[in-house]
Amino acid sequence: MEQGGVLLLKGLFLLWHVLASQIIYGLAVEEQASCSSAFHYKDALGKAILFFEGQRSGKLPASQRVKWRGDSALSDGDPDHVNLIGGYYDAGDNVKFGWPMAFTVSLLSWAAIEYKKEISSVNQLGHLHTAIRWGTNFILKAHTSPTTLYTQVGDGNSDHQCWERPEDMDTPRNLYKITSNSPGTEAAADAAAALSAASIVFKGVDANYSRRLLSHSRSLFEFADKYRESYQASCPFYCSYSGYQDELLWAAAWLYKASGGNKYLSYVKSNQGWSQPVAEFSWDNKFVGAQTLLAKEFYGGKKDLTKFKSDAESFICAVMPGSSSLQIKTTPGGLLFIRDSSNLQYVTSSSMVLFIYTKILNAAHIDGVKCGSVHFSASQLRKFAKSQVNYILGNNPKKMSYMVGFGDKHPKQLHHRGSSIPSVKALPTKVGCNDGFSNYFSSSNPNPNTHVGAIVGGPDSNDNFNDVRSDFSHAEPTTYMNAAFVGSVAALLAESKEEYLKYLPQVNKTANMAYYV
C-alpha cells in the first residue's frame, strides 16, 4: 500500500509538471499569436529581396527564382555601341532610370552593412548580395568614361502609353547620358554613393570587385563635383527638387566610410553649411541619409560634425508622433503620411533611418533624442519604426498586407506590366501595346503572376486602399520602396528570434524537472 502510494504521488507529480509545461508552452504560443507579425519578419525579408528578381532587365541567369519573367531588353545601348543590358526596371513600367536605381543600390548596401549578421542568420545575405550586384554591374557598364554616365534607357512617355510585358517591349530604347558638356550632378553623385556603399559590402567577399567599385565611385564623385549642374533629363518622372548638394554630401559620406580618405571627411566638414533639416528621405532628397552616416562619426568622436548630428535629430523630431516640432502627420491608423503618391516609399525610408539611428544612439550610450520639451528614448524610436513595418505587413485598419504575396490578404491588382499579363512561358504570343491595355490593364481579374514581395504605394491619408490596377499612386511598386523596407525589416530579425525563444528556457526547465521525477 505504501509503495503504491509513492508511485501514485510520483505519477501525480509527473502529471503536474507535464501540465505545467503545456501551460507555459501555451503561453509561448499565445505570445506568438499576439506578436504574429514578429515571427514573419524572416519571411517578409526574403520576399522583399525576391522582388528584385522580378524587376530584372536583361539576360536572366539559370538561378532566376521568379519564373514568370523572361529575358528582355537585350539590345539596350546598341544605338551608341555600348552594352547597357541589365539593371532594374524602376517600378511597374519598362524604363531603366539610373538615378533611382543608384539610390536603390545604396539602400540595399546600407542594409547589408548594418544588418549583415542578422540577414546572414536567416540565409538571405547571398540573395541580397546578388540583388546589389545586379544593380552595380549596370552602373559600372553605364560609366563608360570618367566624364560619361548613361542615366536612362527607354523613353518614359512612349513606354507609359503602352501596356506590354518587358519581354515583348517594342517601344523606343532611347539613351540618355550626362557628360562634362551636359552634366547632371545628382545622378553622378548618387551613382558614386551606390558604388562606394557596395564596395564595403563586397570587401570581404570579392576584393577585386570591391576595389573596382570604389575606383569608379571616386571617378564619378570627381565628375559630379567638378561639373556641377542639376540633373533634369529624367523629368517629368524623376525631377530634382532638392538640388544636388544633398547627393554630394551623401556620396562624400559613403566615400569616407568606404575608403577612410581624409579628403572626403574634409569635404563634408567644409560643406557642412549645405546641410539642412528635412522631413523626408527619398530618391530626390538624401540629406538625412548623409546626416545619419555623419552623426555616427560625430558620436564616434568627430565633434566638428555637430551640424549633421543636429540636422539628423531634427528629422527624427519632424516624424515622431508627440514631438513638439512634428511636421509629418500620421493616418488614423498610425501610418506616417508625407504625400499621397507612393507614400510607403517615405514610410520605409523613414523607418530605416529611425532603426539605424537607434543603433547609433545605443552604441554611443546616448539616452535618446530631445525634441523641444519632449524626450524620445532609443527604444521609443525603435518602437515607432517597428509599428510602421507592422502596419505594412498587416497591422492596420484594413487588416491587409501591403506586400504582395505576404499574409492572407494582400493586393491582387498590382500596377505592373509584367505581373498583370500572362507570362511569356504561359502565353508565348506577343501581347501588343493596345492589346495589353484592353485585355489586361482594364481587367478586373487579379494579376496572373504574383509579384511576390512587391510593396505597393499604400493607403491614402484615411487608411483607405482600393485594389485597382489603374491607381498607380497607390498600387504601383518601386525598387527603392522595397530597398528601404529591406533595411527596416532586417532590424527586427534578432528581436523576433528573441521573442520566439522567450519562453523556451521555462518550457525546457519544466520538462527537465519532470524527467527527473
Coordinates of C-alpha atoms in Angstrom, one line a residue:
M1 CA 0.0 0.0 0.0
E2 CA 2.8 2.4 1.0
Q3 CA 4.7 1.6 -2.2
G4 CA 1.6 2.1 -4.3
G5 CA 1.0 5.5 -2.6
V6 CA 4.6 6.6 -3.5
L7 CA 4.0 5.5 -7.1
L8 CA 0.7 7.4 -7.1
L9 CA 2.4 10.6 -5.8
K10 CA 5.2 10.3 -8.3
G11 CA 2.6 9.9 -11.1
L12 CA 0.7 13.0 -9.9
F13 CA 4.0 14.9 -9.7
L14 CA 4.9 13.9 -13.2
L15 CA 1.4 14.8 -14.5
W16 CA 1.7 18.2 -12.7
H17 CA 5.0 19.0 -14.5
V18 CA 3.7 17.9 -17.8
L19 CA 0.6 20.1 -17.4
A20 CA 2.8 23.0 -16.3
S21 CA 5.0 22.6 -19.3
Q22 CA 1.9 22.6 -21.6
I23 CA 0.6 25.7 -19.9
I24 CA 3.9 27.5 -20.4
Y25 CA 4.1 26.3 -23.9
G26 CA 0.6 27.6 -24.4
L27 CA 1.7 31.0 -23.2
A28 CA 4.5 30.9 -25.7
V29 CA 2.0 30.1 -28.5
E30 CA -0.3 32.9 -27.2
E31 CA 2.6 35.3 -27.2
Q32 CA 3.5 34.2 -30.7
A33 CA -0.1 34.9 -31.8
S34 CA -0.2 38.3 -30.1
C35 CA 3.0 39.3 -31.9
S36 CA 2.3 37.2 -35.0
S37 CA 4.0 39.7 -37.4
A38 CA 7.2 39.4 -35.4
F39 CA 7.5 35.8 -36.4
H40 CA 7.1 36.6 -40.1
Y41 CA 9.9 39.1 -40.4
K42 CA 12.2 36.4 -41.9
D43 CA 9.6 35.6 -44.5
A44 CA 9.0 39.3 -45.2
L45 CA 12.7 39.9 -45.7
G46 CA 13.1 37.0 -48.0
K47 CA 10.1 38.1 -50.1
A48 CA 11.3 41.8 -50.2
I49 CA 14.6 40.7 -51.6
L50 CA 13.0 38.2 -54.0
F51 CA 11.0 41.1 -55.5
F52 CA 14.2 42.4 -57.2
E53 CA 14.4 39.3 -59.4
G54 CA 11.1 40.2 -60.8
Q55 CA 12.4 43.7 -61.7
R56 CA 15.4 42.5 -63.6
S57 CA 16.2 43.6 -67.1
G58 CA 18.5 41.7 -69.5
K59 CA 19.5 38.1 -69.8
L60 CA 18.3 36.2 -66.8
P61 CA 20.6 33.7 -65.1
A62 CA 19.9 30.0 -64.5
S63 CA 19.5 30.8 -60.8
Q64 CA 16.5 33.0 -61.5
R65 CA 13.8 32.3 -58.9
V66 CA 11.0 34.4 -60.4
K67 CA 10.0 32.0 -63.1
W68 CA 7.3 34.1 -64.8
R69 CA 9.9 36.5 -66.0
G70 CA 12.0 36.1 -69.2
D71 CA 14.9 37.8 -70.9
S72 CA 14.2 41.4 -72.0
A73 CA 15.9 44.5 -73.5
L74 CA 18.8 42.5 -74.9
S75 CA 19.8 45.3 -77.3
D76 CA 19.9 48.2 -74.8
G77 CA 22.8 50.5 -75.6
D78 CA 23.1 49.5 -79.3
P79 CA 22.5 53.0 -80.8
D80 CA 25.7 54.2 -79.1
H81 CA 27.5 50.9 -79.4
V82 CA 27.7 50.4 -75.7
N83 CA 26.5 47.5 -73.6
L84 CA 23.7 48.7 -71.3
I85 CA 22.0 45.3 -70.9
G86 CA 20.9 44.5 -67.3
G87 CA 19.9 46.6 -64.4
Y88 CA 16.4 47.1 -63.0
Y89 CA 13.1 48.5 -64.2
D90 CA 12.3 51.0 -61.6
A91 CA 8.6 50.3 -61.0
G92 CA 5.7 48.9 -63.0
D93 CA 7.0 50.1 -66.3
N94 CA 9.9 49.1 -68.6
V95 CA 12.2 52.1 -68.3
K96 CA 15.6 51.9 -66.6
F97 CA 16.2 55.1 -64.7
G98 CA 19.7 55.2 -63.4
W99 CA 19.2 57.8 -60.7
P100 CA 16.6 56.0 -58.6
M101 CA 18.4 52.7 -59.4
A102 CA 21.6 54.1 -57.7
F103 CA 19.5 55.1 -54.7
T104 CA 18.1 51.6 -54.5
V105 CA 21.6 50.0 -54.6
S106 CA 22.7 52.4 -51.8
L107 CA 19.9 51.4 -49.6
L108 CA 20.3 47.7 -50.2
S109 CA 24.0 48.1 -49.5
W110 CA 23.4 50.1 -46.3
A111 CA 21.1 47.3 -45.1
A112 CA 23.7 44.6 -45.9
I113 CA 26.3 46.6 -43.9
E114 CA 24.2 47.4 -40.9
Y115 CA 22.5 44.0 -40.5
K116 CA 25.0 41.7 -42.0
K117 CA 24.9 39.2 -39.1
E118 CA 21.1 39.3 -38.8
I119 CA 20.5 38.8 -42.6
S120 CA 23.1 36.1 -42.7
S121 CA 21.4 34.3 -39.8
V122 CA 18.2 33.8 -42.0
N123 CA 20.2 32.7 -45.1
Q124 CA 19.3 35.8 -47.1
L125 CA 22.7 37.6 -47.3
G126 CA 23.7 35.8 -50.5
H127 CA 20.4 36.8 -52.2
L128 CA 20.9 40.4 -51.0
H129 CA 24.4 40.4 -52.4
T130 CA 23.1 39.2 -55.7
A131 CA 20.4 41.9 -55.8
I132 CA 23.1 44.6 -55.1
R133 CA 25.5 43.2 -57.7
W134 CA 22.8 43.2 -60.4
G135 CA 22.5 46.9 -59.9
T136 CA 26.2 47.7 -59.5
N137 CA 27.1 45.7 -62.6
F138 CA 24.7 48.0 -64.6
I139 CA 26.1 51.2 -63.1
L140 CA 29.7 50.1 -64.0
K141 CA 28.6 49.5 -67.6
A142 CA 26.8 52.8 -67.7
H143 CA 30.0 54.7 -66.5
T144 CA 31.8 54.4 -69.9
S145 CA 34.4 57.1 -69.3
P146 CA 35.5 59.4 -66.4
T147 CA 33.0 62.1 -67.6
T148 CA 30.3 59.9 -69.2
L149 CA 27.4 58.2 -67.4
Y150 CA 24.4 56.8 -69.0
T151 CA 21.4 57.7 -66.8
Q152 CA 18.3 56.3 -68.6
V153 CA 17.4 53.6 -71.1
G154 CA 13.9 53.9 -72.7
D155 CA 11.5 56.8 -73.3
G156 CA 9.2 57.3 -70.4
N157 CA 6.4 58.9 -72.4
S158 CA 6.1 56.3 -75.1
D159 CA 6.6 53.5 -72.5
H160 CA 3.7 54.8 -70.4
Q161 CA 1.5 54.8 -73.5
C162 CA 1.9 51.1 -73.8
W163 CA 1.0 48.2 -71.6
E164 CA 3.4 45.5 -72.6
R165 CA 5.5 42.8 -70.9
P166 CA 9.2 43.7 -70.9
E167 CA 9.8 40.5 -72.9
D168 CA 7.5 41.9 -75.7
M169 CA 8.7 45.5 -75.4
D170 CA 9.0 47.4 -78.7
T171 CA 8.9 51.0 -77.5
P172 CA 11.9 53.2 -78.3
R173 CA 15.0 52.4 -76.1
N174 CA 16.3 55.9 -76.2
L175 CA 19.6 56.6 -74.4
Y176 CA 20.2 59.5 -72.0
K177 CA 23.6 60.4 -70.7
I178 CA 25.5 63.0 -68.8
T179 CA 28.9 64.4 -69.8
S180 CA 31.1 67.3 -69.0
N181 CA 29.2 69.3 -71.6
S182 CA 25.8 68.2 -70.3
P183 CA 26.3 67.4 -66.6
G184 CA 23.9 66.0 -64.0
T185 CA 25.4 66.2 -60.6
E186 CA 22.6 64.4 -58.7
A187 CA 22.8 61.3 -61.0
A188 CA 26.6 61.1 -60.9
A189 CA 26.9 61.6 -57.2
D190 CA 24.2 59.1 -56.4
A191 CA 26.0 56.5 -58.6
A192 CA 29.2 57.3 -56.7
A193 CA 27.3 56.7 -53.4
A194 CA 25.9 53.4 -54.6
L195 CA 29.3 52.1 -55.7
S196 CA 31.1 53.1 -52.6
A197 CA 28.5 51.6 -50.3
A198 CA 28.5 48.4 -52.3
S199 CA 32.3 48.3 -52.2
I200 CA 32.0 47.9 -48.4
V201 CA 29.6 45.1 -48.9
F202 CA 31.9 43.2 -51.2
K203 CA 35.2 44.0 -49.5
G204 CA 35.3 40.7 -47.7
V205 CA 33.5 38.7 -50.4
D206 CA 35.2 39.8 -53.7
A207 CA 38.1 42.1 -53.0
N208 CA 38.9 42.8 -56.7
Y209 CA 35.3 43.7 -57.4
S210 CA 35.2 45.9 -54.3
R211 CA 38.3 47.8 -55.5
R212 CA 36.7 48.3 -58.9
L213 CA 33.5 49.7 -57.4
L214 CA 35.5 52.1 -55.2
S215 CA 37.6 53.2 -58.2
H216 CA 34.6 54.1 -60.3
S217 CA 33.0 55.7 -57.2
R218 CA 35.9 58.1 -56.8
S219 CA 35.8 59.0 -60.5
L220 CA 32.1 59.6 -60.5
F221 CA 32.3 61.8 -57.4
E222 CA 35.0 63.9 -59.1
F223 CA 32.8 64.2 -62.2
A224 CA 29.8 65.2 -60.1
D225 CA 31.6 67.7 -58.1
K226 CA 33.7 69.3 -60.9
Y227 CA 30.8 69.8 -63.3
R228 CA 28.0 71.0 -61.1
E229 CA 24.6 71.2 -62.8
S230 CA 21.3 69.9 -61.7
Y231 CA 20.1 66.7 -63.4
Q232 CA 16.7 67.1 -65.2
A233 CA 17.0 64.6 -68.1
S234 CA 14.5 62.2 -66.4
C235 CA 11.8 64.7 -65.9
P236 CA 8.8 64.6 -65.5
F237 CA 9.3 61.2 -63.9
Y238 CA 12.3 61.9 -61.7
C239 CA 13.0 65.6 -61.3
S240 CA 15.4 67.1 -58.9
Y241 CA 13.6 69.3 -56.4
S242 CA 16.2 69.4 -53.5
G243 CA 19.2 70.3 -55.7
Y244 CA 22.5 68.4 -55.8
Q245 CA 24.1 69.4 -52.5
D246 CA 22.4 66.5 -50.7
E247 CA 23.8 64.0 -53.2
L248 CA 27.3 65.4 -53.0
L249 CA 27.2 65.1 -49.2
W250 CA 25.7 61.6 -49.4
A251 CA 28.4 60.5 -51.9
A252 CA 31.2 62.0 -49.9
A253 CA 30.0 60.4 -46.7
W254 CA 29.9 57.0 -48.3
L255 CA 33.3 57.5 -49.9
Y256 CA 34.7 58.4 -46.5
K257 CA 33.1 55.3 -44.9
A258 CA 34.4 53.1 -47.8
S259 CA 37.9 54.5 -48.2
G260 CA 38.8 56.3 -44.9
G261 CA 40.2 59.1 -47.1
N262 CA 40.6 62.3 -45.2
K263 CA 39.8 64.3 -48.3
Y264 CA 36.2 63.1 -48.2
L265 CA 36.0 63.9 -44.5
S266 CA 37.4 67.4 -45.2
Y267 CA 34.8 67.8 -48.0
V268 CA 31.8 67.2 -45.7
K269 CA 33.3 69.4 -43.0
S270 CA 33.9 72.3 -45.3
N271 CA 30.5 71.9 -46.8
Q272 CA 28.6 71.4 -43.6
G273 CA 26.7 74.6 -44.3
W274 CA 24.8 72.8 -47.1
S275 CA 23.2 70.5 -44.6
Q276 CA 19.6 71.4 -43.7
P277 CA 16.8 69.9 -41.6
V278 CA 14.4 67.9 -43.6
A279 CA 11.3 65.7 -43.1
E280 CA 11.8 63.1 -45.8
F281 CA 14.4 60.7 -47.1
S282 CA 13.9 59.8 -50.7
W283 CA 15.3 59.2 -54.2
D284 CA 15.4 63.0 -54.5
N285 CA 16.4 64.1 -51.0
K286 CA 19.3 62.4 -49.4
F287 CA 20.1 64.9 -46.7
V288 CA 19.1 62.8 -43.7
G289 CA 20.9 59.8 -45.2
A290 CA 24.2 61.8 -45.2
Q291 CA 23.4 63.3 -41.8
T292 CA 22.8 59.9 -40.3
L293 CA 26.1 58.5 -41.6
L294 CA 28.0 61.5 -40.3
A295 CA 26.1 61.6 -37.0
K296 CA 27.6 58.2 -36.3
E297 CA 31.1 59.8 -36.9
F298 CA 30.1 62.6 -34.5
Y299 CA 29.2 60.2 -31.7
G300 CA 32.4 58.3 -32.5
G301 CA 34.4 61.4 -31.6
K302 CA 34.4 63.8 -34.5
K303 CA 32.7 66.6 -32.7
D304 CA 33.2 69.1 -35.6
L305 CA 30.4 67.3 -37.4
T306 CA 27.8 68.7 -35.0
K307 CA 25.5 70.2 -37.6
F308 CA 25.0 66.9 -39.3
K309 CA 24.1 65.3 -36.0
S310 CA 21.7 68.2 -35.1
D311 CA 20.0 68.0 -38.5
A312 CA 19.6 64.3 -38.3
E313 CA 17.9 64.6 -35.0
S314 CA 15.7 67.4 -36.4
F315 CA 14.4 64.8 -38.9
I316 CA 13.6 62.5 -36.0
C317 CA 11.7 65.3 -34.3
A318 CA 9.8 66.0 -37.5
V319 CA 8.4 62.5 -37.9
M320 CA 8.0 61.2 -34.3
P321 CA 4.3 61.5 -33.1
G322 CA 4.1 63.6 -29.9
S323 CA 7.1 65.7 -30.9
S324 CA 6.9 69.4 -30.2
S325 CA 8.3 70.0 -33.6
L326 CA 6.3 67.5 -35.5
Q327 CA 5.9 68.2 -39.2
I328 CA 4.6 64.9 -40.6
K329 CA 1.2 63.7 -39.6
T330 CA 0.0 60.1 -39.3
T331 CA -3.2 58.5 -40.6
P332 CA -5.8 57.5 -38.1
G333 CA -4.3 54.0 -38.1
G334 CA -0.9 55.3 -37.2
L335 CA 0.9 55.4 -40.6
L336 CA 3.3 58.2 -41.4
F337 CA 1.8 60.2 -44.2
I338 CA 4.1 62.5 -46.2
R339 CA 2.3 62.7 -49.6
D340 CA -0.3 60.8 -51.4
S341 CA 1.7 59.4 -54.3
S342 CA 3.6 56.2 -53.3
N343 CA 3.6 57.2 -49.7
L344 CA 5.1 53.9 -48.5
Q345 CA 8.4 54.9 -50.0
Y346 CA 8.7 57.6 -47.3
V347 CA 7.4 55.3 -44.6
T348 CA 10.0 52.6 -45.4
S349 CA 12.9 55.1 -45.7
S350 CA 11.9 56.9 -42.5
S351 CA 11.7 53.6 -40.6
M352 CA 15.1 52.6 -41.9
V353 CA 16.7 55.8 -40.7
L354 CA 15.0 55.5 -37.3
F355 CA 16.2 51.9 -36.8
I356 CA 19.8 52.9 -37.8
Y357 CA 19.8 56.0 -35.6
T358 CA 18.6 53.8 -32.7
K359 CA 21.7 51.7 -33.2
I360 CA 23.9 54.7 -33.3
L361 CA 22.5 56.0 -30.0
N362 CA 22.8 52.7 -28.3
A363 CA 26.4 52.2 -29.4
A364 CA 27.3 55.7 -28.1
H365 CA 25.3 55.0 -24.8
I366 CA 23.1 58.0 -25.5
D367 CA 19.7 58.0 -23.9
G368 CA 17.8 59.3 -26.9
V369 CA 16.8 62.5 -28.7
K370 CA 15.3 65.6 -27.3
C371 CA 12.7 67.4 -29.3
G372 CA 12.0 70.7 -27.5
S373 CA 10.3 69.7 -24.3
V374 CA 9.8 66.1 -25.4
H375 CA 12.4 63.4 -25.0
F376 CA 12.3 60.2 -27.0
S377 CA 14.4 57.3 -25.9
A378 CA 16.1 55.0 -28.3
S379 CA 13.6 52.3 -27.5
Q380 CA 10.7 54.7 -28.3
L381 CA 12.2 55.5 -31.7
R382 CA 12.6 51.8 -32.4
K383 CA 9.0 51.0 -31.3
F384 CA 7.6 53.6 -33.7
A385 CA 9.7 52.4 -36.6
K386 CA 8.5 48.8 -35.8
S387 CA 4.9 50.0 -35.8
Q388 CA 5.4 51.2 -39.4
V389 CA 6.8 47.9 -40.5
N390 CA 3.9 46.1 -38.8
Y391 CA 1.4 48.4 -40.5
I392 CA 2.8 47.5 -43.9
L393 CA 2.6 43.8 -43.0
G394 CA -1.0 43.8 -41.9
N395 CA -1.4 45.6 -38.5
N396 CA -3.6 48.3 -40.0
P397 CA -7.4 49.2 -40.2
K398 CA -7.8 47.2 -43.4
K399 CA -6.2 44.2 -41.8
M400 CA -4.3 43.6 -45.1
S401 CA -0.6 43.3 -46.0
Y402 CA 0.7 45.9 -48.5
M403 CA 3.3 43.4 -49.6
V404 CA 2.2 41.2 -52.5
G405 CA 2.3 37.5 -51.5
F406 CA 2.6 38.2 -47.8
G407 CA -0.2 37.2 -45.5
D408 CA -3.7 36.0 -46.3
K409 CA -4.9 39.4 -47.7
H410 CA -2.7 41.5 -50.0
P411 CA -3.0 43.5 -53.2
K412 CA -4.1 41.4 -56.2
Q413 CA -4.1 44.1 -58.9
L414 CA -0.6 45.4 -58.8
H415 CA 0.1 48.2 -61.2
H416 CA 2.8 46.3 -63.0
R417 CA 3.0 45.4 -66.7
G418 CA 4.9 42.1 -66.4
S419 CA 2.8 40.9 -63.4
S420 CA -0.6 41.8 -65.0
I421 CA -0.1 40.0 -68.3
P422 CA 0.3 36.2 -68.5
S423 CA 4.0 35.1 -68.6
V424 CA 5.6 34.5 -72.0
K425 CA 6.0 30.9 -70.8
A426 CA 2.2 30.6 -70.5
L427 CA 1.3 32.9 -73.4
P428 CA 4.2 32.9 -75.9
T429 CA 2.4 35.0 -78.5
K430 CA 3.2 38.7 -78.4
V431 CA 0.9 41.0 -76.5
G432 CA 0.9 44.4 -78.2
C433 CA 0.7 47.8 -76.8
N434 CA -3.0 48.4 -77.2
D435 CA -4.0 44.7 -76.5
G436 CA -2.2 45.0 -73.2
F437 CA -4.4 47.9 -72.2
S438 CA -7.7 46.4 -73.4
N439 CA -7.2 42.8 -72.3
Y440 CA -5.2 43.1 -69.1
F441 CA -4.8 46.7 -67.8
S442 CA -8.6 47.2 -67.8
S443 CA -9.3 43.7 -66.5
S444 CA -10.9 43.3 -63.1
N445 CA -9.2 40.0 -62.5
P446 CA -6.2 39.5 -60.2
N447 CA -2.8 39.7 -61.9
P448 CA -1.9 36.2 -63.3
N449 CA 1.6 36.5 -62.0
T450 CA 2.0 37.1 -58.3
H451 CA 4.9 39.5 -57.9
V452 CA 6.0 38.2 -54.5
G453 CA 7.5 40.8 -52.2
A454 CA 6.3 43.9 -54.1
I455 CA 5.3 46.7 -51.8
V456 CA 2.6 48.9 -53.2
G457 CA 2.3 52.7 -52.8
G458 CA -0.1 52.1 -50.0
P459 CA -3.3 53.6 -48.5
D460 CA -4.5 57.2 -48.5
S461 CA -4.4 59.6 -45.6
N462 CA -7.5 57.9 -44.1
D463 CA -6.1 54.4 -44.3
N464 CA -8.3 53.5 -47.3
F465 CA -6.9 51.4 -50.1
N466 CA -8.6 50.4 -53.4
D467 CA -7.0 47.4 -55.0
V468 CA -7.4 48.7 -58.6
R469 CA -4.6 48.3 -61.2
S470 CA -5.2 51.8 -62.7
D471 CA -4.4 53.5 -59.4
F472 CA -0.7 53.8 -59.9
S473 CA -0.3 56.3 -57.0
H474 CA -1.3 53.5 -54.5
A475 CA -1.0 50.2 -56.4
E476 CA 2.5 50.5 -58.0
P477 CA 5.7 49.1 -56.5
T478 CA 9.2 50.7 -56.8
T479 CA 12.6 49.3 -56.2
Y480 CA 13.6 52.0 -53.7
M481 CA 10.5 51.4 -51.7
N482 CA 11.4 47.7 -51.3
A483 CA 15.1 48.5 -50.7
A484 CA 14.2 50.7 -47.7
F485 CA 11.9 48.0 -46.4
V486 CA 14.8 45.5 -46.5
G487 CA 16.7 48.0 -44.4
S488 CA 13.8 48.2 -42.0
V489 CA 12.6 44.7 -41.5
A490 CA 16.2 43.4 -41.2
A491 CA 16.4 45.4 -38.0
L492 CA 13.7 43.3 -36.5
L493 CA 15.1 39.8 -37.2
A494 CA 17.0 39.5 -34.0
E495 CA 14.1 40.8 -32.0
S496 CA 11.7 38.3 -33.5
K497 CA 14.0 35.4 -32.7
E498 CA 14.3 36.6 -29.1
E499 CA 10.5 36.8 -28.7
Y500 CA 10.1 33.4 -30.2
L501 CA 12.6 31.9 -27.8
K502 CA 11.4 33.9 -24.7
Y503 CA 9.5 31.0 -23.1
L504 CA 11.7 28.1 -24.3
P505 CA 14.0 28.1 -21.2
Q506 CA 10.9 27.8 -19.0
V507 CA 9.4 25.0 -21.1
N508 CA 12.7 23.1 -21.1
K509 CA 13.3 23.6 -17.4
T510 CA 9.9 22.2 -16.6
A511 CA 10.4 19.3 -19.0
N512 CA 13.8 18.5 -17.4
M513 CA 12.3 18.6 -13.9
A514 CA 9.5 16.2 -15.0
Y515 CA 12.2 13.9 -16.5
Y516 CA 13.9 13.5 -13.1
V517 CA 10.8 12.7 -11.1

